[in-house]
Coordinates of C-alpha atoms and ligand atoms in Angstrom, one line a residue:
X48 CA -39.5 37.5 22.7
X49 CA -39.2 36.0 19.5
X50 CA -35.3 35.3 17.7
X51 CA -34.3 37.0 14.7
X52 CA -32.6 35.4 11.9
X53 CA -30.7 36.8 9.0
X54 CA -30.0 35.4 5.9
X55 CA -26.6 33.9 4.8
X56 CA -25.0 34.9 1.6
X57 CA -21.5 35.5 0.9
X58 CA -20.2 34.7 3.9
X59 CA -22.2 37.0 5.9
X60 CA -25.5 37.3 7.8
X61 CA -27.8 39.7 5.9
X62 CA -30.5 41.2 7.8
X63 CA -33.4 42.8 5.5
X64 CA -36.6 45.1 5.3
X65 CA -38.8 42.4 5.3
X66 CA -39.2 39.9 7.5
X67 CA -41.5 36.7 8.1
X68 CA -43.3 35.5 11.2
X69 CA -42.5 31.5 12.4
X70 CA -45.2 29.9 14.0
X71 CA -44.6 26.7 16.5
X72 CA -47.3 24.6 15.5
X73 CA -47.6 22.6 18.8
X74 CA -49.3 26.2 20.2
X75 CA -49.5 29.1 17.5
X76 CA -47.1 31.2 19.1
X77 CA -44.8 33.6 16.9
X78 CA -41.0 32.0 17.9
X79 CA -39.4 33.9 15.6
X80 CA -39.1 36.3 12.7
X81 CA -36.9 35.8 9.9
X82 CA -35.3 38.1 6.9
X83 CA -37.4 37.1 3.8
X84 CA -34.9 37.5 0.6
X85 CA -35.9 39.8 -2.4
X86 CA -34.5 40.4 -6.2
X87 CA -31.5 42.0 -4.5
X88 CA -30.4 39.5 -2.3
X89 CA -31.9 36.9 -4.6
X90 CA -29.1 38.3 -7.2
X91 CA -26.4 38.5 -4.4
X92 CA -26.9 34.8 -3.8
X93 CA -26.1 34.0 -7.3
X94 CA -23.6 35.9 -7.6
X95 CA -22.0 35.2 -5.2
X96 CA -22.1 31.4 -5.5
X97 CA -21.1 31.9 -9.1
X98 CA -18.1 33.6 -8.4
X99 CA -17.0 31.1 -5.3
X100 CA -17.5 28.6 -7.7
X101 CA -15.5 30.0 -10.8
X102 CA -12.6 31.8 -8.9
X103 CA -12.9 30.8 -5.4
X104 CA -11.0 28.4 -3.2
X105 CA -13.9 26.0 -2.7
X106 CA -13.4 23.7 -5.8
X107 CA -9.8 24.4 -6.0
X108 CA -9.2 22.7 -2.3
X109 CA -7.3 19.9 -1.9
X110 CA -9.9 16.7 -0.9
X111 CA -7.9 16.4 2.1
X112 CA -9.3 20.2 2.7
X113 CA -12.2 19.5 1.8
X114 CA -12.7 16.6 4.0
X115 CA -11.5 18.4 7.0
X116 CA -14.4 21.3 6.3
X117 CA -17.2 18.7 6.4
X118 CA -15.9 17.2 9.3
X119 CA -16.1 20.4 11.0
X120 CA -19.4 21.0 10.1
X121 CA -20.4 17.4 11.5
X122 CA -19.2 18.2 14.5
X123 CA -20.5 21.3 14.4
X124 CA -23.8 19.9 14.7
X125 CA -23.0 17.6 17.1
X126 CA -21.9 20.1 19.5
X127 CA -25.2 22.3 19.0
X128 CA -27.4 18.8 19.1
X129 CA -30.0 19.2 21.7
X130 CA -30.0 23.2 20.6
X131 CA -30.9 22.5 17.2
X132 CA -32.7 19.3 18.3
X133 CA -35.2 22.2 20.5
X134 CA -35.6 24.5 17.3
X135 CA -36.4 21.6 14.7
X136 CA -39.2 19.9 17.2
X137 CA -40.7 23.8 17.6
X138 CA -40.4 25.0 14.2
X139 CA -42.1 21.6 12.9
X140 CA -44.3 20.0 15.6
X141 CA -41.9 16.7 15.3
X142 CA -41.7 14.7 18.7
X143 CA -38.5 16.4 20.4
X144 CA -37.6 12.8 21.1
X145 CA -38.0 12.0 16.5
X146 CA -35.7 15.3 16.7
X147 CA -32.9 14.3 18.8
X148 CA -32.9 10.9 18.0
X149 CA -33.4 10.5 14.4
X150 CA -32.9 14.0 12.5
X151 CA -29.6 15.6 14.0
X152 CA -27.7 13.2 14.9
X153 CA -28.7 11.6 10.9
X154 CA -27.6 14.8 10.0
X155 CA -24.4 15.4 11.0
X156 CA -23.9 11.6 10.1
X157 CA -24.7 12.8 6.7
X158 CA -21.5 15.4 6.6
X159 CA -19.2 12.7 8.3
X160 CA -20.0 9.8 6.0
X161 CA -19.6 12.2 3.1
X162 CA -16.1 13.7 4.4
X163 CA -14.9 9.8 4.9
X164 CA -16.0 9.1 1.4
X165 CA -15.3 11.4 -1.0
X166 CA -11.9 10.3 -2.2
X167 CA -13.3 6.8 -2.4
X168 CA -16.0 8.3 -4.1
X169 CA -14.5 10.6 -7.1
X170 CA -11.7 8.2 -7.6
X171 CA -10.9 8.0 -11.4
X172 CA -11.2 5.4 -13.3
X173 CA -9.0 4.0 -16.0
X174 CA -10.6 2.3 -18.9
X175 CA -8.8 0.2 -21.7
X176 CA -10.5 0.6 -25.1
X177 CA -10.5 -2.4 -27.4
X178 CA -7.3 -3.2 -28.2
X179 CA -6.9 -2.0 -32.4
X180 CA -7.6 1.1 -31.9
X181 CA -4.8 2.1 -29.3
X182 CA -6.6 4.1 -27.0
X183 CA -6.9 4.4 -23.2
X184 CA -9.2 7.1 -21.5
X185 CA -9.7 8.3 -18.4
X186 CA -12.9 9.0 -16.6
X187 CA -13.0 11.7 -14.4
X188 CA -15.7 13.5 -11.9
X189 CA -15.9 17.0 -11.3
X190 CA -18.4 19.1 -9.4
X191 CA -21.0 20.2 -11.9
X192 CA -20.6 24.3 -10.6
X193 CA -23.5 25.9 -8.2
X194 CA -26.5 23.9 -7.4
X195 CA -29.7 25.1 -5.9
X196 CA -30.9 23.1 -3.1
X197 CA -34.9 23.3 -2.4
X198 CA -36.0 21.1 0.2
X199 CA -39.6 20.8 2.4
X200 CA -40.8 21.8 5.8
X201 CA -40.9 17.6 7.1
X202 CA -37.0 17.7 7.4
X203 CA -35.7 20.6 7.1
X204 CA -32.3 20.1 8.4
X205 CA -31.7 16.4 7.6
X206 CA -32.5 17.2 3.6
X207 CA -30.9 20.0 3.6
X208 CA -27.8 18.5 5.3
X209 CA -28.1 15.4 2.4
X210 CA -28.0 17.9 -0.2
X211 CA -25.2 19.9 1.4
X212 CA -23.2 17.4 2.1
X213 CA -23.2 15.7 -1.0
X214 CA -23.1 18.9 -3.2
X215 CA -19.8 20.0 -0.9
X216 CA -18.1 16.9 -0.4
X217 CA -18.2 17.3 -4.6
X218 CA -16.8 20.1 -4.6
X219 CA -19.7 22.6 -5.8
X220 CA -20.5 26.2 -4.2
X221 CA -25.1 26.4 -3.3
X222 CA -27.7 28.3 -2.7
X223 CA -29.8 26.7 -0.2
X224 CA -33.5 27.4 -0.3
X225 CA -35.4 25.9 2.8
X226 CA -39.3 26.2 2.9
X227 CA -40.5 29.6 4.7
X228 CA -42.3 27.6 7.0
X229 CA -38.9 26.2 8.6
X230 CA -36.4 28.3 8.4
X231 CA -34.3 28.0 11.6
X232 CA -32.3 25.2 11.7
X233 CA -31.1 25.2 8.7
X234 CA -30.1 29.0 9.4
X235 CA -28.5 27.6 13.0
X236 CA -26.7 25.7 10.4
X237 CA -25.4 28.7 8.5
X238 CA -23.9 29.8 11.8
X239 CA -22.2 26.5 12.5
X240 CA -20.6 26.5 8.7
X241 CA -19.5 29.9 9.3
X242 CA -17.8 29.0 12.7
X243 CA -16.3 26.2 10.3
X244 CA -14.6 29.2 8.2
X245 CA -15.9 28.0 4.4
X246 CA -15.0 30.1 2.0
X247 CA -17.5 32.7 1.4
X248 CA -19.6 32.1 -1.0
X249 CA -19.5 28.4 -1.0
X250 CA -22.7 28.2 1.0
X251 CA -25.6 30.7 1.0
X252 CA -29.0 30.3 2.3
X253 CA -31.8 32.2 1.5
X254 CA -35.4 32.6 2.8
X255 CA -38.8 33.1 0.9
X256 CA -41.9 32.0 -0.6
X257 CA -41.0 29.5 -3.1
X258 CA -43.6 30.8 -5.8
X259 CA -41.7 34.3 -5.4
X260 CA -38.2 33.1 -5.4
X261 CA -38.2 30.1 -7.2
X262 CA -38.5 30.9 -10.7
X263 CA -35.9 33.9 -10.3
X264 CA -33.8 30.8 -8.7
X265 CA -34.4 28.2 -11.1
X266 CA -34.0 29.4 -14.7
X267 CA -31.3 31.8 -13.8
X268 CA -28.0 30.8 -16.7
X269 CA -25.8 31.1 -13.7
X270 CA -27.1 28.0 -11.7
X271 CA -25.9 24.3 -12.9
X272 CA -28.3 21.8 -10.9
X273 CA -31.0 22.2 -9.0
X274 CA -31.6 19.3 -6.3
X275 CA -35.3 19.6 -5.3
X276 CA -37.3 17.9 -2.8
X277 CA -40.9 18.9 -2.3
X278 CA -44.3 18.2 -4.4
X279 CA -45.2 16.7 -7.1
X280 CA -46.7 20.2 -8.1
X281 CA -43.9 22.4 -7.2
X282 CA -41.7 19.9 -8.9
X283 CA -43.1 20.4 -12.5
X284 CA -42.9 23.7 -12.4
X285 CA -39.3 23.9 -11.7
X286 CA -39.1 21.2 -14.3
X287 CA -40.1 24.2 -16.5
X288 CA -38.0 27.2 -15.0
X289 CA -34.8 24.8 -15.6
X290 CA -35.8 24.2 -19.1
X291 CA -35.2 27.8 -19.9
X292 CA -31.6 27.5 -19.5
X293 CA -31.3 23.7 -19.2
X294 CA -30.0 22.6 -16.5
X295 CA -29.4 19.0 -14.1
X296 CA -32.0 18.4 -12.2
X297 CA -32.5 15.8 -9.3
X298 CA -36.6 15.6 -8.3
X299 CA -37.5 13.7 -4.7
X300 CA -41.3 14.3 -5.0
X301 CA -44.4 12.4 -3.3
X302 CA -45.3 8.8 -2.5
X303 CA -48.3 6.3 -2.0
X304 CA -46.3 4.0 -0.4
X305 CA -47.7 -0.4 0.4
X306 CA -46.9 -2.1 3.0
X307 CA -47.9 -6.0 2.2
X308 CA -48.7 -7.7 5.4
X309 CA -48.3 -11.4 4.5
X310 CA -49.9 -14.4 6.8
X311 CA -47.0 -15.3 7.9
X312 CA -45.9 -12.1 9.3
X313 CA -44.7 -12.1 12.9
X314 CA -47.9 -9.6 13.2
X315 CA -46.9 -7.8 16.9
X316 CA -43.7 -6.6 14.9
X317 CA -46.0 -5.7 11.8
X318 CA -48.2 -3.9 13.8
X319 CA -45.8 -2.1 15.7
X320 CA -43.9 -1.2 12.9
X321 CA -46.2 -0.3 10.6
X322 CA -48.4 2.5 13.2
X323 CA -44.6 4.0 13.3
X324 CA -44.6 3.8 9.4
X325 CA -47.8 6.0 9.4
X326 CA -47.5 8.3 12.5
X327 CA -43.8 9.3 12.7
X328 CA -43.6 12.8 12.6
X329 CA -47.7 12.7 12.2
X330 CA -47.4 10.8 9.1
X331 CA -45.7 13.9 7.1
X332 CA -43.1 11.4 5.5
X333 CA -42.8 10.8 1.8
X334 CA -42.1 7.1 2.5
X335 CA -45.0 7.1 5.1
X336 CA -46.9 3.6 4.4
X337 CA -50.1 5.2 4.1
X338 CA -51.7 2.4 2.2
X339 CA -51.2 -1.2 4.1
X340 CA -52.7 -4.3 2.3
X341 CA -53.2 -7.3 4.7
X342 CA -53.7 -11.2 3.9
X343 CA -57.2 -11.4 4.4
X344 CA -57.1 -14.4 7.0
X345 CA -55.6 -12.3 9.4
X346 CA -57.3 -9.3 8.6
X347 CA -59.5 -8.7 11.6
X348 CA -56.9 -9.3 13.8
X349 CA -54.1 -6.7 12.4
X350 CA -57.1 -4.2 12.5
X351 CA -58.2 -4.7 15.9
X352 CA -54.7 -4.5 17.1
X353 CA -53.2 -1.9 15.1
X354 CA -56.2 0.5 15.9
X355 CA -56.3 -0.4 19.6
X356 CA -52.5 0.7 19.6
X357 CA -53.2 3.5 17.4
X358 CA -55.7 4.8 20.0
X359 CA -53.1 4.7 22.5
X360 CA -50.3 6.6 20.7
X361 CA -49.8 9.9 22.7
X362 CA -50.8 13.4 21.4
X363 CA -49.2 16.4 22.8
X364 CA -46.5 19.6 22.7
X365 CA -43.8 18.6 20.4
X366 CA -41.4 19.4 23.3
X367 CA -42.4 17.2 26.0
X368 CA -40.5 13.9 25.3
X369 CA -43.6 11.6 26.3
X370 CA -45.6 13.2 22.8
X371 CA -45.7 10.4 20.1
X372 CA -47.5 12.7 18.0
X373 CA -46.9 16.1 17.8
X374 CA -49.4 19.1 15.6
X375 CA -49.3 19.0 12.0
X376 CA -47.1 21.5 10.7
X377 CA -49.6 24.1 9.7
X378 CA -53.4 24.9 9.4
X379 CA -53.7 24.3 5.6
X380 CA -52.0 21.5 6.0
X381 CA -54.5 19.9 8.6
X382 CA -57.2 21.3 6.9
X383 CA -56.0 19.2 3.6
X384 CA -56.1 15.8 5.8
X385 CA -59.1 16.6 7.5
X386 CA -60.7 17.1 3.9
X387 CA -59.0 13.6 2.4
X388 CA -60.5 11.7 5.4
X389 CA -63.9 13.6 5.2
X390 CA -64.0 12.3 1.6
X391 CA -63.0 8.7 1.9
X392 CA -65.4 8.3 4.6
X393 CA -68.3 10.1 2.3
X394 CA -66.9 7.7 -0.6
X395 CA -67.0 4.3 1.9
X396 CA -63.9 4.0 4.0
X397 CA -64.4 3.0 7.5
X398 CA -63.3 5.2 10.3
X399 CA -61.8 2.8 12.9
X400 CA -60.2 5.3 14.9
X401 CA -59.0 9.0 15.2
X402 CA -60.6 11.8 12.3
X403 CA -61.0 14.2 14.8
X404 CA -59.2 17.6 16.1
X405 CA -58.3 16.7 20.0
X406 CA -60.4 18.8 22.4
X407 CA -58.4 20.5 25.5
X408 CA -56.4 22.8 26.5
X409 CA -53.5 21.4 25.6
X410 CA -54.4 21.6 21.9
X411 CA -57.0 24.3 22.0
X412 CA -54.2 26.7 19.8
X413 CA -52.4 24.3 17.8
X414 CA -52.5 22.1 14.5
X415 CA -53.1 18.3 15.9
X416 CA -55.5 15.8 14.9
X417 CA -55.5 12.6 16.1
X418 CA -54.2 9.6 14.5
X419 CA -56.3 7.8 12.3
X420 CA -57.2 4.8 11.0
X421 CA -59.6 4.1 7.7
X422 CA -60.6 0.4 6.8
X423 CA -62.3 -0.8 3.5
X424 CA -60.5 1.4 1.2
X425 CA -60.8 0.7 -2.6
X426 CA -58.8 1.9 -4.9
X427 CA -61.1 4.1 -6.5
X428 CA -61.0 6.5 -3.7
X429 CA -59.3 9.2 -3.6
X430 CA -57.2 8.6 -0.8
X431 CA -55.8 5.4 -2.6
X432 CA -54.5 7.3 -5.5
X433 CA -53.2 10.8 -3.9
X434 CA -51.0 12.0 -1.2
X435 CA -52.8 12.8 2.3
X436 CA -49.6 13.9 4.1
X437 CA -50.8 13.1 7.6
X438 CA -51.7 10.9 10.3
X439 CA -54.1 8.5 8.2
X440 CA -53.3 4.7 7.8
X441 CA -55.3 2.7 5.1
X442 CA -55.8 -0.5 5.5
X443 CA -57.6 -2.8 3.3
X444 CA -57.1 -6.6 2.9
X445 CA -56.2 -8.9 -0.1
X446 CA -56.2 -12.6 -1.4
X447 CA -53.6 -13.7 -2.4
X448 CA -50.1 -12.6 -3.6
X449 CA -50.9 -11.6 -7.1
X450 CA -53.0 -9.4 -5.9
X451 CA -51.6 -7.3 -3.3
X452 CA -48.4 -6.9 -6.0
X453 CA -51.4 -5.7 -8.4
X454 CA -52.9 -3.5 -5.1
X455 CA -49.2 -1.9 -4.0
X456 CA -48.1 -1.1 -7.6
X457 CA -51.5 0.3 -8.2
X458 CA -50.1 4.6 -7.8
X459 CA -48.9 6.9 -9.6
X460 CA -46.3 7.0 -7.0
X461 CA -43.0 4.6 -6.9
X462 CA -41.0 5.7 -3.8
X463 CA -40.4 2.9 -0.9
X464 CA -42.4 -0.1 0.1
X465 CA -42.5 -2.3 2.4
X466 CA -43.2 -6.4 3.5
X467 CA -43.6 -8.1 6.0
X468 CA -43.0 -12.1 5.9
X469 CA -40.6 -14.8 7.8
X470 CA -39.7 -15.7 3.5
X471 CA -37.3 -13.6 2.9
X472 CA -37.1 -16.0 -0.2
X473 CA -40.9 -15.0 -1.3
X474 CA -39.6 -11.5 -0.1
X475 CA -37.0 -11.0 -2.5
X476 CA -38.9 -12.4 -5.1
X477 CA -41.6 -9.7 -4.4
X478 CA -39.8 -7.2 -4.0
X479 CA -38.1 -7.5 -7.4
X480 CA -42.0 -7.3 -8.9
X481 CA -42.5 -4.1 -6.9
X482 CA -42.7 -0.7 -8.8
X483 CA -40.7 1.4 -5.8
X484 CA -37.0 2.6 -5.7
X485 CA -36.8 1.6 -1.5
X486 CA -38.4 -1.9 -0.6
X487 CA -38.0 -2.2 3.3
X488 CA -38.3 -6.0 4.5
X489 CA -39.7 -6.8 8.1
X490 CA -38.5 -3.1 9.0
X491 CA -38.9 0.7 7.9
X492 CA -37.6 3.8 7.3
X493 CA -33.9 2.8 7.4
X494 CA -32.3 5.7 5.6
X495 CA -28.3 4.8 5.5
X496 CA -25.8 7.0 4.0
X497 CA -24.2 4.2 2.2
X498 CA -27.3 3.6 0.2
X499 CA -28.8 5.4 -2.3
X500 CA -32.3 6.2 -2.1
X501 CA -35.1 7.6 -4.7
X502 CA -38.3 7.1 -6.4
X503 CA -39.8 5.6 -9.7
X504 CA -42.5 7.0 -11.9
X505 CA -44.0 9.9 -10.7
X506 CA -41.9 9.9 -7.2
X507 CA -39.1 11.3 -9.2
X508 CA -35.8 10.9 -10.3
X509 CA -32.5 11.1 -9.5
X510 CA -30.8 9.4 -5.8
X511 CA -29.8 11.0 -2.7
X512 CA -27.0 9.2 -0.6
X513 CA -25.1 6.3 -0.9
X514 CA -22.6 6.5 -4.3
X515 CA -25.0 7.4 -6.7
X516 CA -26.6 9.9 -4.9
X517 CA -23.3 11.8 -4.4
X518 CA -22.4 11.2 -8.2
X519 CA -25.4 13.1 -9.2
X520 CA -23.4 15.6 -8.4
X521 CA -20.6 15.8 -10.4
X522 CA -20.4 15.4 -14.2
X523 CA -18.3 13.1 -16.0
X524 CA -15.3 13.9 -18.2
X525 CA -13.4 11.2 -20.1
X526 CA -10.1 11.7 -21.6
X527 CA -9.0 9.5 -24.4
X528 CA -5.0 9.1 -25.1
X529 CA -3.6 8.4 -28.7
X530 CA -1.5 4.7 -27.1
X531 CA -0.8 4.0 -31.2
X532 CA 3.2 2.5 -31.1
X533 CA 3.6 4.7 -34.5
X534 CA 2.7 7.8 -32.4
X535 CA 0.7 8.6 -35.3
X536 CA -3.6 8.0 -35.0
X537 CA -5.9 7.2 -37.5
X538 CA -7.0 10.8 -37.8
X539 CA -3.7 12.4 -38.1
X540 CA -3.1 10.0 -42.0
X541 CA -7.0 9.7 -42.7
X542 CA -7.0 12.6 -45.2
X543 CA -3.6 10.9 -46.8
X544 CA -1.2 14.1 -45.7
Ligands
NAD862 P1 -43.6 21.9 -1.6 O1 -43.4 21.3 -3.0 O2 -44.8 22.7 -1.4 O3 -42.3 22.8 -1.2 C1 -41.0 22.3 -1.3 C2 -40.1 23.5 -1.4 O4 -40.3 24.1 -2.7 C3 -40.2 24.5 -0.4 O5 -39.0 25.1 -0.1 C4 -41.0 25.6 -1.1 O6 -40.8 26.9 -0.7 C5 -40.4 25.5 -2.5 N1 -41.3 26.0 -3.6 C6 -42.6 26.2 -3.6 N2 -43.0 26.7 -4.8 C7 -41.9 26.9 -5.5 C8 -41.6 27.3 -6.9 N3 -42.6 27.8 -7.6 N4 -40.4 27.3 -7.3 C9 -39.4 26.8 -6.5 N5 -39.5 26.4 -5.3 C10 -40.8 26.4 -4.8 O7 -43.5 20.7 -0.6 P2 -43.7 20.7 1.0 O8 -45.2 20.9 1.2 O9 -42.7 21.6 1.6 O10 -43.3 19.2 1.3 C11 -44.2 18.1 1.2 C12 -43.9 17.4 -0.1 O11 -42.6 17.0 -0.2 C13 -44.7 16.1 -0.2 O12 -45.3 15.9 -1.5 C14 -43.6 15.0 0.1 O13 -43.9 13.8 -0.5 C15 -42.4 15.7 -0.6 N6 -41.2 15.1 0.0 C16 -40.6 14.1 -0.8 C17 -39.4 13.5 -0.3 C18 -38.7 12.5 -1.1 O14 -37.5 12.2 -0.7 N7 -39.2 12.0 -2.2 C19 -39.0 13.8 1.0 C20 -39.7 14.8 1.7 C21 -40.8 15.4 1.2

């Protein structure tokens, strides 16, 4: 029997008419059917948020209040870990072990570290104009009003819990807007904020097809940010919406992300690194390395091991803690790998390993395809240039460091990269000729809350984390103060009264 969620808006659960089957990847099966928002609830979500924001308790709380809220929530999680760690790995086909080790407990980090912070982080500062003209000013933060919050299906409860956190600790009311593909733990979460007694209105989550709510969503004159996380697609179209009624925007959109495997590398930690890089939650990761450029004198070698370890990486239901890889998170979605690596191999990548749907039982009704590895890519292909979003490591080899810098910042893309070198001298120096917002050295896919995060070029712009992600925001307000001894400033003689 399948669970029913409602929506949360105004500091209730709203059940409606329609509703929206979610499938569990790992075997097809409906787990459960969700209330799909329309223009009504759609307008009660903006209203709502608006008025929490303009006349409601949220903003006005004291940041010890504040504080104490978000700590609740953390907790919150914490107490419902292996719960929401059960619904995440079903809803999403992540290992339950990626689950409960990586994305819960990361996210109710995320509301901690942001509770702990905030003072610290919206402290004001005092700044002392030049000295003839008498002036000092202060620079304030305030929340920027009610931000929309549209995050993908790969993480749907750590994003969203970046976004929340952030846009709470600063004081803002939401709308949170997960993808209809998965809903539920973000809607668990809705449960734990409510058991946290926020004001209503301060959080409201609504679910739906992006392409029906999201232009309702996005231009409406009553929203102040939108914080998005998705496609690159998706991304310029609510680029658009907000241009209607402009509006702040924060973009986290795709990535082509190098690794540079250097001689020197210790190559067992490379290798082992790097499959992680590429298969963690089946390679559906915006930082996943999915192009890795290797020093062609040990070339053979990283290829022969890395596949011989990639064969071994174990496929199964995302709730079995022994699956390494779980399905992917939909049909279309494997269908869209399966078609990239059907096209690189047509266009003269080598298949080393994988490129295949498993056969068995144990797969016969879900979404997996087996990891897989392509050699000889060029960067003509198209799997150099666009995003596969799946279990598919490219590796080709270089000569030299000029050009694997020339190789990596070769994309459209600028999100994370990675090296892998005992220099950490050479290292740094690389990494400052690297076109990517995250450079990772001899290690990957260390998010930390005290460090912003974010892509260059066509990755996006804006931060998450750290505190520039959490000033993104706020807005800035300066106040300047006449300090003149006569008491009387330049402007108050300048017309000679
Ligand atoms: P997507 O762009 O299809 O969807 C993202 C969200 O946007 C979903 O909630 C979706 O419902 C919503 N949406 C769709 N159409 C919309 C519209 N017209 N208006 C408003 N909202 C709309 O992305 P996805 O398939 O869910 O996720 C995969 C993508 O996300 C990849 O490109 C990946 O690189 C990117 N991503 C980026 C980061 C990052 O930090 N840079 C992190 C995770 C994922």
């Amino acid at each position: 029997m399948a669970d029913d969620y409602s929506l949360f808006i105004n500091g209730k659960f709203k059940e409606t008419r329609e509703k929206q089957k979610v499938i569990n990847p790992s075997n097809g099966e409906v787990i459960a059917q969700v209330s799909v928002a329309g223009t009504p609830e759609i307008e009660e979500a903006l209203q709502a948020a608006r008025d929490a924001f303009d006349n409601g308790p949220w903003p006005r709380l004291s940041l010890k209040e504040r504080k104490e809220f978000l700590l609740k929530i953390s907790q919150g999680i914490f107490d419902h870990a292996s719960e929401l760690a059960g619904i995440e790995s079903q809803n999403t086909g992540k290992p339950i072990k990626e689950a409960t080790f990586m994305d819960i407990p990361s996210a109710a980090k995320t509301f901690e570290h942001f509770a702990n912070n905030l003072e610290k982080y919206l402290e004001a500062e005092k700044i002392e104009i030049s000295a003839e003209t008498k002036a000092g000013a202060k620079l304030t933060r305030e929340p920027i009003g009610v931000v929309v919050l549209i995050v993908p299906w790969n993480y749907p409860l750590l994003i969203a819990s970046w976004k929340m956190a952030q846009a709470l600790a600063a004081g803002n009311t939401l709308i949170l807007k997960p993808s209809s593909l998965t809903p539920l733990s973000v809607l668990e979460l809705a449960k734990i904020i409510d058991a946290a007694g926020l004001p209503k209105g301060a959080v409201n989550i609504i679910n739906g097809s992006g392409s029906q709510l999201g232009e309702a969503l996005c231009s409406d004159r009553r929203i102040d940010m939108i914080s998005f996380t998705g496609s690159n697609e998706v991304g310029k179209q609510i680029v658009n919406y907000a241009s209607q009624a402009v509006k702040k925007l924060t973009m986290e959109l795709g990535g082509k992300s190098a690794a540079i495997v250097l001689k020197d590398a210790d190559l067992e930690v490379a290798v082992n690194s790097l499959l992680c890089a590429i298969f963690l939650n089946q390679g559906q990761m915006c930082t996943a390395m999915s192009r890795i450029f290797v020093e062609d004198s040990i070339y053979e070698k990283f290829i022969a091991d890395f596949t011989a370890k990639a064969k071994r990486i174990k496929l199964g239901n995302s709730l079995d803690f022994e699956t390494q890889i779980g399905p992917l998170v939909s049909e279309t979605q494997r269908k869209k790998v399966i078609a990239y690596v059907e096209k690189a191999v047509k266009q003269g990548a080598k298949l080393l390993c994988g490129g295949k749907i498993p056969v068995g039982q144990d797969f016969k009704n879900g979404f997996f395809f087996e990891p897989t590895v392509l050699g000889s890519i060029l960067s003509e292909m198209a799997i150099f240039k666009e995003e596969v979003f799946g279990p598919v490591a490219c590796l080709s080899k270089f000569s030299g460091i000029e050009e694997a810098i020339k190789l990596a910042n070769c994309s459209e893309f600028g999100l994370a990269a990675s090296l892998w070198t005992k220099d950490t001298a050479l290292a740094e120096d690389l990494s400052n000729r690297l076109n990517a917002g995250t450079i990772w050295v001899n290690t990957y896919g260390m998010f930390y809350n005290e460090l912003p995060y974010g892509g260059f070029k066509q990755s996006g712009f804006g931060k998450e984390l750290g505190r520039e992600g959490f000033l993104e925001y706020t807005r800035l307000k300066n106040m300047v103060l006449d300090r003149s001894e006569s008491g009387k400033p330049l402007v108050s003689y300048w017309y000679g009264f």
